PDB file of C-alpha atoms and ligand atoms in Angstrom:
ATOM      1  CA  UNK A   1       9.637 -10.887  -1.688  1.00  0.00           C
ATOM      2  CA  UNK A   2       7.693 -14.086  -1.342  1.00  0.00           C
ATOM      3  CA  UNK A   3       4.911 -14.729  -3.580  1.00  0.00           C
ATOM      4  CA  UNK A   4       1.570 -14.277  -2.287  1.00  0.00           C
ATOM      5  CA  UNK A   5      -1.097 -16.603  -2.728  1.00  0.00           C
ATOM      6  CA  UNK A   6      -4.311 -15.384  -2.236  1.00  0.00           C
ATOM      7  CA  UNK A   7      -6.992 -18.164  -1.978  1.00  0.00           C
ATOM      8  CA  UNK A   8     -10.591 -16.871  -3.154  1.00  0.00           C
ATOM      9  CA  UNK A   9     -13.720 -17.800  -1.225  1.00  0.00           C
ATOM     10  CA  UNK A  10     -15.719 -17.689  -4.282  1.00  0.00           C
ATOM     11  CA  UNK A  11     -14.649 -21.305  -4.875  1.00  0.00           C
ATOM     12  CA  UNK A  12     -14.868 -22.477  -1.002  1.00  0.00           C
ATOM     13  CA  UNK A  13     -18.053 -24.097   0.471  1.00  0.00           C
ATOM     14  CA  UNK A  14     -20.168 -20.935   1.542  1.00  0.00           C
ATOM     15  CA  UNK A  15     -22.254 -23.066   3.893  1.00  0.00           C
ATOM     16  CA  UNK A  16     -18.985 -24.227   5.963  1.00  0.00           C
ATOM     17  CA  UNK A  17     -16.379 -21.320   5.438  1.00  0.00           C
ATOM     18  CA  UNK A  18     -15.380 -21.786   8.973  1.00  0.00           C
ATOM     19  CA  UNK A  19     -14.096 -25.575   8.008  1.00  0.00           C
ATOM     20  CA  UNK A  20     -12.722 -24.343   4.575  1.00  0.00           C
ATOM     21  CA  UNK A  21     -10.887 -21.194   5.987  1.00  0.00           C
ATOM     22  CA  UNK A  22      -9.494 -23.296   8.844  1.00  0.00           C
ATOM     23  CA  UNK A  23      -7.729 -25.860   6.509  1.00  0.00           C
ATOM     24  CA  UNK A  24      -5.380 -23.178   5.365  1.00  0.00           C
ATOM     25  CA  UNK A  25      -5.143 -21.190   8.440  1.00  0.00           C
ATOM     26  CA  UNK A  26      -1.304 -21.444   9.408  1.00  0.00           C
ATOM     27  CA  UNK A  27       0.076 -21.272   5.593  1.00  0.00           C
ATOM     28  CA  UNK A  28       2.589 -18.703   5.245  1.00  0.00           C
ATOM     29  CA  UNK A  29       2.760 -15.774   2.881  1.00  0.00           C
ATOM     30  CA  UNK A  30      -1.211 -16.366   2.704  1.00  0.00           C
ATOM     31  CA  UNK A  31      -4.168 -13.649   1.774  1.00  0.00           C
ATOM     32  CA  UNK A  32      -7.878 -14.469   1.774  1.00  0.00           C
ATOM     33  CA  UNK A  33      -9.630 -13.130  -1.215  1.00  0.00           C
ATOM     34  CA  UNK A  34     -12.841 -11.812  -1.135  1.00  0.00           C
ATOM     35  CA  UNK A  35     -15.047 -11.156  -3.664  1.00  0.00           C
ATOM     36  CA  UNK A  36     -17.598  -8.528  -3.374  1.00  0.00           C
ATOM     37  CA  UNK A  37     -19.964  -8.121  -6.056  1.00  0.00           C
ATOM     38  CA  UNK A  38     -22.827  -5.977  -6.355  1.00  0.00           C
ATOM     39  CA  UNK A  39     -24.963  -7.045  -9.307  1.00  0.00           C
ATOM     40  CA  UNK A  40     -24.360  -3.749 -11.313  1.00  0.00           C
ATOM     41  CA  UNK A  41     -20.585  -3.565 -11.820  1.00  0.00           C
ATOM     42  CA  UNK A  42     -20.651  -7.144 -12.712  1.00  0.00           C
ATOM     43  CA  UNK A  43     -23.777  -9.568 -13.082  1.00  0.00           C
ATOM     44  CA  UNK A  44     -23.436 -11.500 -10.462  1.00  0.00           C
ATOM     45  CA  UNK A  45     -23.979 -10.886  -6.478  1.00  0.00           C
ATOM     46  CA  UNK A  46     -21.641 -12.214  -3.905  1.00  0.00           C
ATOM     47  CA  UNK A  47     -21.593 -10.988  -0.435  1.00  0.00           C
ATOM     48  CA  UNK A  48     -21.076  -7.442   1.641  1.00  0.00           C
ATOM     49  CA  UNK A  49     -20.009  -5.986   4.622  1.00  0.00           C
ATOM     50  CA  UNK A  50     -21.487  -7.953   7.318  1.00  0.00           C
ATOM     51  CA  UNK A  51     -20.190 -11.289   5.999  1.00  0.00           C
ATOM     52  CA  UNK A  52     -16.612  -9.897   5.554  1.00  0.00           C
ATOM     53  CA  UNK A  53     -17.000  -8.479   8.907  1.00  0.00           C
ATOM     54  CA  UNK A  54     -18.109 -12.281  10.174  1.00  0.00           C
ATOM     55  CA  UNK A  55     -14.778 -14.213   8.567  1.00  0.00           C
ATOM     56  CA  UNK A  56     -12.632 -11.272  10.240  1.00  0.00           C
ATOM     57  CA  UNK A  57     -13.632 -12.804  13.333  1.00  0.00           C
ATOM     58  CA  UNK A  58     -13.124 -16.655  12.649  1.00  0.00           C
ATOM     59  CA  UNK A  59      -9.388 -16.253  11.105  1.00  0.00           C
ATOM     60  CA  UNK A  60      -6.001 -14.634  11.432  1.00  0.00           C
ATOM     61  CA  UNK A  61      -5.295 -14.760   7.471  1.00  0.00           C
ATOM     62  CA  UNK A  62      -4.864 -11.248   6.331  1.00  0.00           C
ATOM     63  CA  UNK A  63      -7.715 -10.081   4.182  1.00  0.00           C
ATOM     64  CA  UNK A  64      -7.962  -9.111   0.376  1.00  0.00           C
ATOM     65  CA  UNK A  65     -11.240  -7.613  -0.370  1.00  0.00           C
ATOM     66  CA  UNK A  66     -11.554  -7.242  -3.982  1.00  0.00           C
ATOM     67  CA  UNK A  67     -14.690  -4.860  -4.748  1.00  0.00           C
ATOM     68  CA  UNK A  68     -16.644  -5.420  -8.249  1.00  0.00           C
ATOM     69  CA  UNK A  69     -18.934  -2.642  -7.334  1.00  0.00           C
ATOM     70  CA  UNK A  70     -20.179   0.745  -8.333  1.00  0.00           C
ATOM     71  CA  UNK A  71     -20.074   2.525  -5.156  1.00  0.00           C
ATOM     72  CA  UNK A  72     -16.310   1.175  -3.417  1.00  0.00           C
ATOM     73  CA  UNK A  73     -16.590   4.460  -1.289  1.00  0.00           C
ATOM     74  CA  UNK A  74     -19.361   2.828   0.527  1.00  0.00           C
ATOM     75  CA  UNK A  75     -17.251  -0.322   1.209  1.00  0.00           C
ATOM     76  CA  UNK A  76     -13.783   1.703   1.849  1.00  0.00           C
ATOM     77  CA  UNK A  77     -15.655   3.635   4.373  1.00  0.00           C
ATOM     78  CA  UNK A  78     -17.792   0.767   5.930  1.00  0.00           C
ATOM     79  CA  UNK A  79     -14.634  -1.359   6.211  1.00  0.00           C
ATOM     80  CA  UNK A  80     -12.181   1.216   7.204  1.00  0.00           C
ATOM     81  CA  UNK A  81     -11.947  -0.186  10.949  1.00  0.00           C
ATOM     82  CA  UNK A  82     -11.642  -3.707  10.241  1.00  0.00           C
ATOM     83  CA  UNK A  83      -8.091  -4.126   9.565  1.00  0.00           C
ATOM     84  CA  UNK A  84      -8.134  -5.507   5.987  1.00  0.00           C
ATOM     85  CA  UNK A  85      -4.640  -6.211   4.626  1.00  0.00           C
ATOM     86  CA  UNK A  86      -5.436  -4.910   0.899  1.00  0.00           C
ATOM     87  CA  UNK A  87      -8.715  -3.382  -0.650  1.00  0.00           C
ATOM     88  CA  UNK A  88      -8.778  -2.912  -4.311  1.00  0.00           C
ATOM     89  CA  UNK A  89     -11.627  -1.520  -6.493  1.00  0.00           C
ATOM     90  CA  UNK A  90     -11.808  -1.073 -10.274  1.00  0.00           C
ATOM     91  CA  UNK A  91     -10.197   1.443 -11.924  1.00  0.00           C
ATOM     92  CA  UNK A  92     -12.796   1.401 -14.761  1.00  0.00           C
ATOM     93  CA  UNK A  93     -15.801   2.894 -12.262  1.00  0.00           C
ATOM     94  CA  UNK A  94     -16.350   6.428 -12.414  1.00  0.00           C
ATOM     95  CA  UNK A  95     -14.740   8.457  -9.402  1.00  0.00           C
ATOM     96  CA  UNK A  96     -12.226  10.771  -9.147  1.00  0.00           C
ATOM     97  CA  UNK A  97      -9.490   8.265  -7.820  1.00  0.00           C
ATOM     98  CA  UNK A  98      -6.749  10.514  -6.263  1.00  0.00           C
ATOM     99  CA  UNK A  99      -9.531  11.897  -3.650  1.00  0.00           C
ATOM    100  CA  UNK A 100     -10.413   8.388  -2.870  1.00  0.00           C
ATOM    101  CA  UNK A 101      -7.307   6.844  -2.429  1.00  0.00           C
ATOM    102  CA  UNK A 102      -6.113  10.071  -0.334  1.00  0.00           C
ATOM    103  CA  UNK A 103      -9.282  10.075   1.646  1.00  0.00           C
ATOM    104  CA  UNK A 104      -8.503   6.175   2.938  1.00  0.00           C
ATOM    105  CA  UNK A 105      -4.583   6.578   2.831  1.00  0.00           C
ATOM    106  CA  UNK A 106      -4.591   6.095   6.545  1.00  0.00           C
ATOM    107  CA  UNK A 107      -7.442   3.758   6.910  1.00  0.00           C
ATOM    108  CA  UNK A 108      -5.590   0.884   4.744  1.00  0.00           C
ATOM    109  CA  UNK A 109      -2.227  -0.958   4.867  1.00  0.00           C
ATOM    110  CA  UNK A 110      -2.047  -1.369   1.463  1.00  0.00           C
ATOM    111  CA  UNK A 111      -4.757   0.153  -1.680  1.00  0.00           C
ATOM    112  CA  UNK A 112      -5.149  -1.447  -5.173  1.00  0.00           C
ATOM    113  CA  UNK A 113      -6.831  -0.617  -8.251  1.00  0.00           C
ATOM    114  CA  UNK A 114      -7.970  -3.468 -10.761  1.00  0.00           C
ATOM    115  CA  UNK A 115      -8.256  -3.249 -14.369  1.00  0.00           C
ATOM    116  CA  UNK A 116     -10.511  -5.629 -16.769  1.00  0.00           C
ATOM    117  CA  UNK A 117      -9.141  -7.503 -19.520  1.00  0.00           C
ATOM    118  CA  UNK A 118      -9.947  -4.935 -21.915  1.00  0.00           C
ATOM    119  CA  UNK A 119      -8.979  -1.794 -20.065  1.00  0.00           C
ATOM    120  CA  UNK A 120      -5.471  -0.571 -21.330  1.00  0.00           C
ATOM    121  CA  UNK A 121      -2.801  -0.196 -18.367  1.00  0.00           C
ATOM    122  CA  UNK A 122      -1.528   3.022 -20.490  1.00  0.00           C
ATOM    123  CA  UNK A 123      -5.073   4.903 -19.765  1.00  0.00           C
ATOM    124  CA  UNK A 124      -4.112   4.960 -15.619  1.00  0.00           C
ATOM    125  CA  UNK A 125      -2.076   8.106 -15.084  1.00  0.00           C
ATOM    126  CA  UNK A 126       1.816   7.390 -13.815  1.00  0.00           C
ATOM    127  CA  UNK A 127       0.705  10.026 -10.607  1.00  0.00           C
ATOM    128  CA  UNK A 128      -2.188   7.355 -10.107  1.00  0.00           C
ATOM    129  CA  UNK A 129       0.138   4.380  -9.982  1.00  0.00           C
ATOM    130  CA  UNK A 130       2.351   6.017  -7.701  1.00  0.00           C
ATOM    131  CA  UNK A 131      -0.369   6.386  -5.049  1.00  0.00           C
ATOM    132  CA  UNK A 132      -1.489   2.480  -4.742  1.00  0.00           C
ATOM    133  CA  UNK A 133       0.261  -0.261  -3.232  1.00  0.00           C
ATOM    134  CA  UNK A 134      -1.146  -2.697  -5.759  1.00  0.00           C
ATOM    135  CA  UNK A 135      -2.340  -3.158  -9.307  1.00  0.00           C
ATOM    136  CA  UNK A 136      -4.760  -6.333  -9.891  1.00  0.00           C
ATOM    137  CA  UNK A 137      -4.538  -7.478 -13.020  1.00  0.00           C
ATOM    138  CA  UNK A 138      -7.570  -9.572 -14.291  1.00  0.00           C
ATOM    139  CA  UNK A 139      -7.216 -12.371 -16.110  1.00  0.00           C
ATOM    140  CA  UNK A 140     -10.433 -13.121 -16.973  1.00  0.00           C
ATOM    141  CA  UNK A 141     -13.573 -11.005 -17.419  1.00  0.00           C
ATOM    142  CA  UNK A 142     -14.823 -10.129 -13.642  1.00  0.00           C
ATOM    143  CA  UNK A 143     -17.554 -11.557 -12.069  1.00  0.00           C
ATOM    144  CA  UNK A 144     -17.378 -15.575 -12.294  1.00  0.00           C
ATOM    145  CA  UNK A 145     -15.180 -18.424 -11.107  1.00  0.00           C
ATOM    146  CA  UNK A 146     -13.780 -21.064 -12.985  1.00  0.00           C
ATOM    147  CA  UNK A 147     -12.918 -19.162 -16.480  1.00  0.00           C
ATOM    148  CA  UNK A 148      -9.875 -19.759 -18.375  1.00  0.00           C
ATOM    149  CA  UNK A 149      -7.238 -17.456 -18.301  1.00  0.00           C
ATOM    150  CA  UNK A 150      -6.454 -14.365 -20.853  1.00  0.00           C
ATOM    151  CA  UNK A 151      -3.102 -14.201 -21.870  1.00  0.00           C
ATOM    152  CA  UNK A 152      -2.937 -10.670 -22.352  1.00  0.00           C
ATOM    153  CA  UNK A 153      -2.433 -10.485 -18.951  1.00  0.00           C
ATOM    154  CA  UNK A 154       0.609 -11.768 -19.438  1.00  0.00           C
ATOM    155  CA  UNK A 155       1.481  -8.304 -21.464  1.00  0.00           C
ATOM    156  CA  UNK A 156       0.358  -6.208 -18.706  1.00  0.00           C
ATOM    157  CA  UNK A 157       2.464  -7.707 -16.092  1.00  0.00           C
ATOM    158  CA  UNK A 158       5.693  -7.222 -18.641  1.00  0.00           C
ATOM    159  CA  UNK A 159       4.613  -3.617 -19.215  1.00  0.00           C
ATOM    160  CA  UNK A 160       3.832  -2.925 -15.278  1.00  0.00           C
ATOM    161  CA  UNK A 161       7.251  -4.184 -14.668  1.00  0.00           C
ATOM    162  CA  UNK A 162       8.826  -1.907 -17.203  1.00  0.00           C
ATOM    163  CA  UNK A 163       6.913   1.093 -15.768  1.00  0.00           C
ATOM    164  CA  UNK A 164       8.046  -0.125 -12.052  1.00  0.00           C
ATOM    165  CA  UNK A 165      11.873  -0.109 -12.731  1.00  0.00           C
ATOM    166  CA  UNK A 166      11.603   3.010 -14.807  1.00  0.00           C
ATOM    167  CA  UNK A 167       9.906   5.287 -12.150  1.00  0.00           C
ATOM    168  CA  UNK A 168      10.354   3.332  -9.220  1.00  0.00           C
ATOM    169  CA  UNK A 169       7.080   2.383  -7.978  1.00  0.00           C
ATOM    170  CA  UNK A 170       6.155   0.332  -5.233  1.00  0.00           C
ATOM    171  CA  UNK A 171       3.223  -1.420  -6.167  1.00  0.00           C
ATOM    172  CA  UNK A 172       2.992  -5.035  -6.053  1.00  0.00           C
ATOM    173  CA  UNK A 173       1.568  -6.956  -9.031  1.00  0.00           C
ATOM    174  CA  UNK A 174      -1.486  -9.411  -8.401  1.00  0.00           C
ATOM    175  CA  UNK A 175      -3.651 -11.489 -11.107  1.00  0.00           C
ATOM    176  CA  UNK A 176      -6.555 -12.745 -10.661  1.00  0.00           C
ATOM    177  CA  UNK A 177      -8.510 -15.026 -12.772  1.00  0.00           C
ATOM    178  CA  UNK A 178      -7.691 -18.988 -14.011  1.00  0.00           C
ATOM    179  CA  UNK A 179      -4.658 -19.055 -12.353  1.00  0.00           C
ATOM    180  CA  UNK A 180      -3.564 -22.828 -12.122  1.00  0.00           C
ATOM    181  CA  UNK A 181      -0.125 -24.487 -12.346  1.00  0.00           C
ATOM    182  CA  UNK A 182       0.803 -23.500 -15.435  1.00  0.00           C
ATOM    183  CA  UNK A 183      -0.707 -20.154 -15.702  1.00  0.00           C
ATOM    184  CA  UNK A 184       0.775 -19.636 -12.084  1.00  0.00           C
ATOM    185  CA  UNK A 185       4.469 -20.293 -13.674  1.00  0.00           C
ATOM    186  CA  UNK A 186       3.538 -17.606 -16.829  1.00  0.00           C
ATOM    187  CA  UNK A 187       2.992 -15.338 -14.545  1.00  0.00           C
ATOM    188  CA  UNK A 188       5.423 -15.354 -11.980  1.00  0.00           C
ATOM    189  CA  UNK A 189       8.139 -15.779 -15.057  1.00  0.00           C
ATOM    190  CA  UNK A 190       6.712 -12.478 -15.991  1.00  0.00           C
ATOM    191  CA  UNK A 191       7.478 -10.501 -12.631  1.00  0.00           C
ATOM    192  CA  UNK A 192       4.164 -10.914 -10.914  1.00  0.00           C
ATOM    193  CA  UNK A 193       4.000 -11.141  -6.912  1.00  0.00           C
ATOM    194  CA  UNK A 194       0.614 -12.269  -5.809  1.00  0.00           C
ATOM    195  CA  UNK A 195      -1.708 -14.745  -7.648  1.00  0.00           C
ATOM    196  CA  UNK A 196      -5.357 -15.076  -6.815  1.00  0.00           C
ATOM    197  CA  UNK A 197      -6.725 -18.696  -7.053  1.00  0.00           C
ATOM    198  CA  UNK A 198     -10.607 -20.168  -6.536  1.00  0.00           C
ATOM    199  CA  UNK A 199     -11.242 -23.081  -8.091  1.00  0.00           C
ATOM    200  CA  UNK A 200      -7.716 -24.399  -8.665  1.00  0.00           C
ATOM    201  CA  UNK A 201      -7.688 -24.375  -4.596  1.00  0.00           C
ATOM    202  CA  UNK A 202     -11.148 -24.855  -3.146  1.00  0.00           C
ATOM    203  CA  UNK A 203     -12.376 -26.802  -5.924  1.00  0.00           C
ATOM    204  CA  UNK A 204     -10.410 -29.647  -4.864  1.00  0.00           C
ATOM    205  CA  UNK A 205     -10.780 -32.102  -1.819  1.00  0.00           C
ATOM    206  CA  UNK A 206      -9.824 -30.538   1.386  1.00  0.00           C
ATOM    207  CA  UNK A 207      -6.660 -32.360   2.162  1.00  0.00           C
ATOM    208  CA  UNK A 208      -5.147 -30.966  -1.280  1.00  0.00           C
ATOM    209  CA  UNK A 209      -5.915 -27.188  -0.478  1.00  0.00           C
ATOM    210  CA  UNK A 210      -2.358 -26.796   1.119  1.00  0.00           C
ATOM    211  CA  UNK A 211      -0.515 -28.535  -1.716  1.00  0.00           C
ATOM    212  CA  UNK A 212      -2.381 -26.715  -4.364  1.00  0.00           C
ATOM    213  CA  UNK A 213      -1.421 -23.255  -2.774  1.00  0.00           C
ATOM    214  CA  UNK A 214       2.226 -25.086  -2.720  1.00  0.00           C
ATOM    215  CA  UNK A 215       2.071 -25.919  -6.413  1.00  0.00           C
ATOM    216  CA  UNK A 216       1.420 -22.455  -7.300  1.00  0.00           C
ATOM    217  CA  UNK A 217       4.633 -20.820  -5.720  1.00  0.00           C
TER     218      UNK A 217
HETATM  219  C1  DX5 B   1     -14.027 -13.180 -10.799  1.00  0.00           C
HETATM  220  C2  DX5 B   1     -13.045 -13.215  -9.411  1.00  0.00           C
HETATM  221  C3  DX5 B   1     -11.845 -14.098  -9.143  1.00  0.00           C
HETATM  222  C4  DX5 B   1     -12.374 -15.549  -9.042  1.00  0.00           C
HETATM  223  C5  DX5 B   1     -11.314 -16.266  -9.578  1.00  0.00           C
HETATM  224  O1  DX5 B   1     -14.023 -12.041 -10.673  1.00  0.00           O
HETATM  225  O2  DX5 B   1     -12.670 -11.620  -9.352  1.00  0.00           O
HETATM  226  O3  DX5 B   1     -11.442 -13.816  -7.722  1.00  0.00           O
HETATM  227  O4  DX5 B   1     -12.413 -16.002  -7.792  1.00  0.00           O
HETATM  228  O5  DX5 B   1     -11.190 -17.336  -9.790  1.00  0.00           O
HETATM  229  P1  DX5 B   1     -11.109 -18.658 -10.276  1.00  0.00           P
HETATM  230  O6  DX5 B   1      -9.606 -18.860  -9.717  1.00  0.00           O
HETATM  231  O7  DX5 B   1     -11.626 -20.297 -10.146  1.00  0.00           O
HETATM  232  O8  DX5 B   1     -10.881 -18.250 -11.595  1.00  0.00           O
HETATM  233 ZN1   ZN B   2     -11.229 -11.412  -7.436  1.00  0.00          ZN
END
């Protein structure tokens, strides 16, 4: 499986998203990472459903929605016909995860669960890991771009890969936060499949976006 890179538009130019997104439109094995923050689950506030629907109209890049919200079900419901490639929400919120995933199983190609740096993977029941398509390991505290990579994410990737082998789990491992050329290599060496990067890509000049993406692989 080719490594997927998922550039986060959190670091892009919100006053000219078309221009930033079209710069990477034809890159292969690419997702577009959309960080939805509600000001409750995380202190920061970004954008929501109307903006995601507008973005869907201006690009063919598969959309990767990362919900940092206390009420993900509202977003799952509202986006269920929007042909989202992957939608991820946080394990830490108070919800019946089995019921939630079962309810939307047929509306989404891929459903992910995410864990904050302080959440132990051991606290996720194995039968839940069997139901999801992606596990997003946060390598920074969710809420802000431009933070430094927290190395405990590497142990989590390691642990997940062992669990995958032992239990024949199909989920892909995504890492998000502080990804650059060096931390990307550490994650890939441990067996990550999918890397989210904001500042490392959109923090550079437009003509460098593609090279930045390739150096991460
Ligand atoms: C943080 C977001 C990340 C963020 C990553 O809460 O989930 O996706 O955009 O930004 P960088 O790559 O700058 O750490
Ligand atoms: Zn994210």
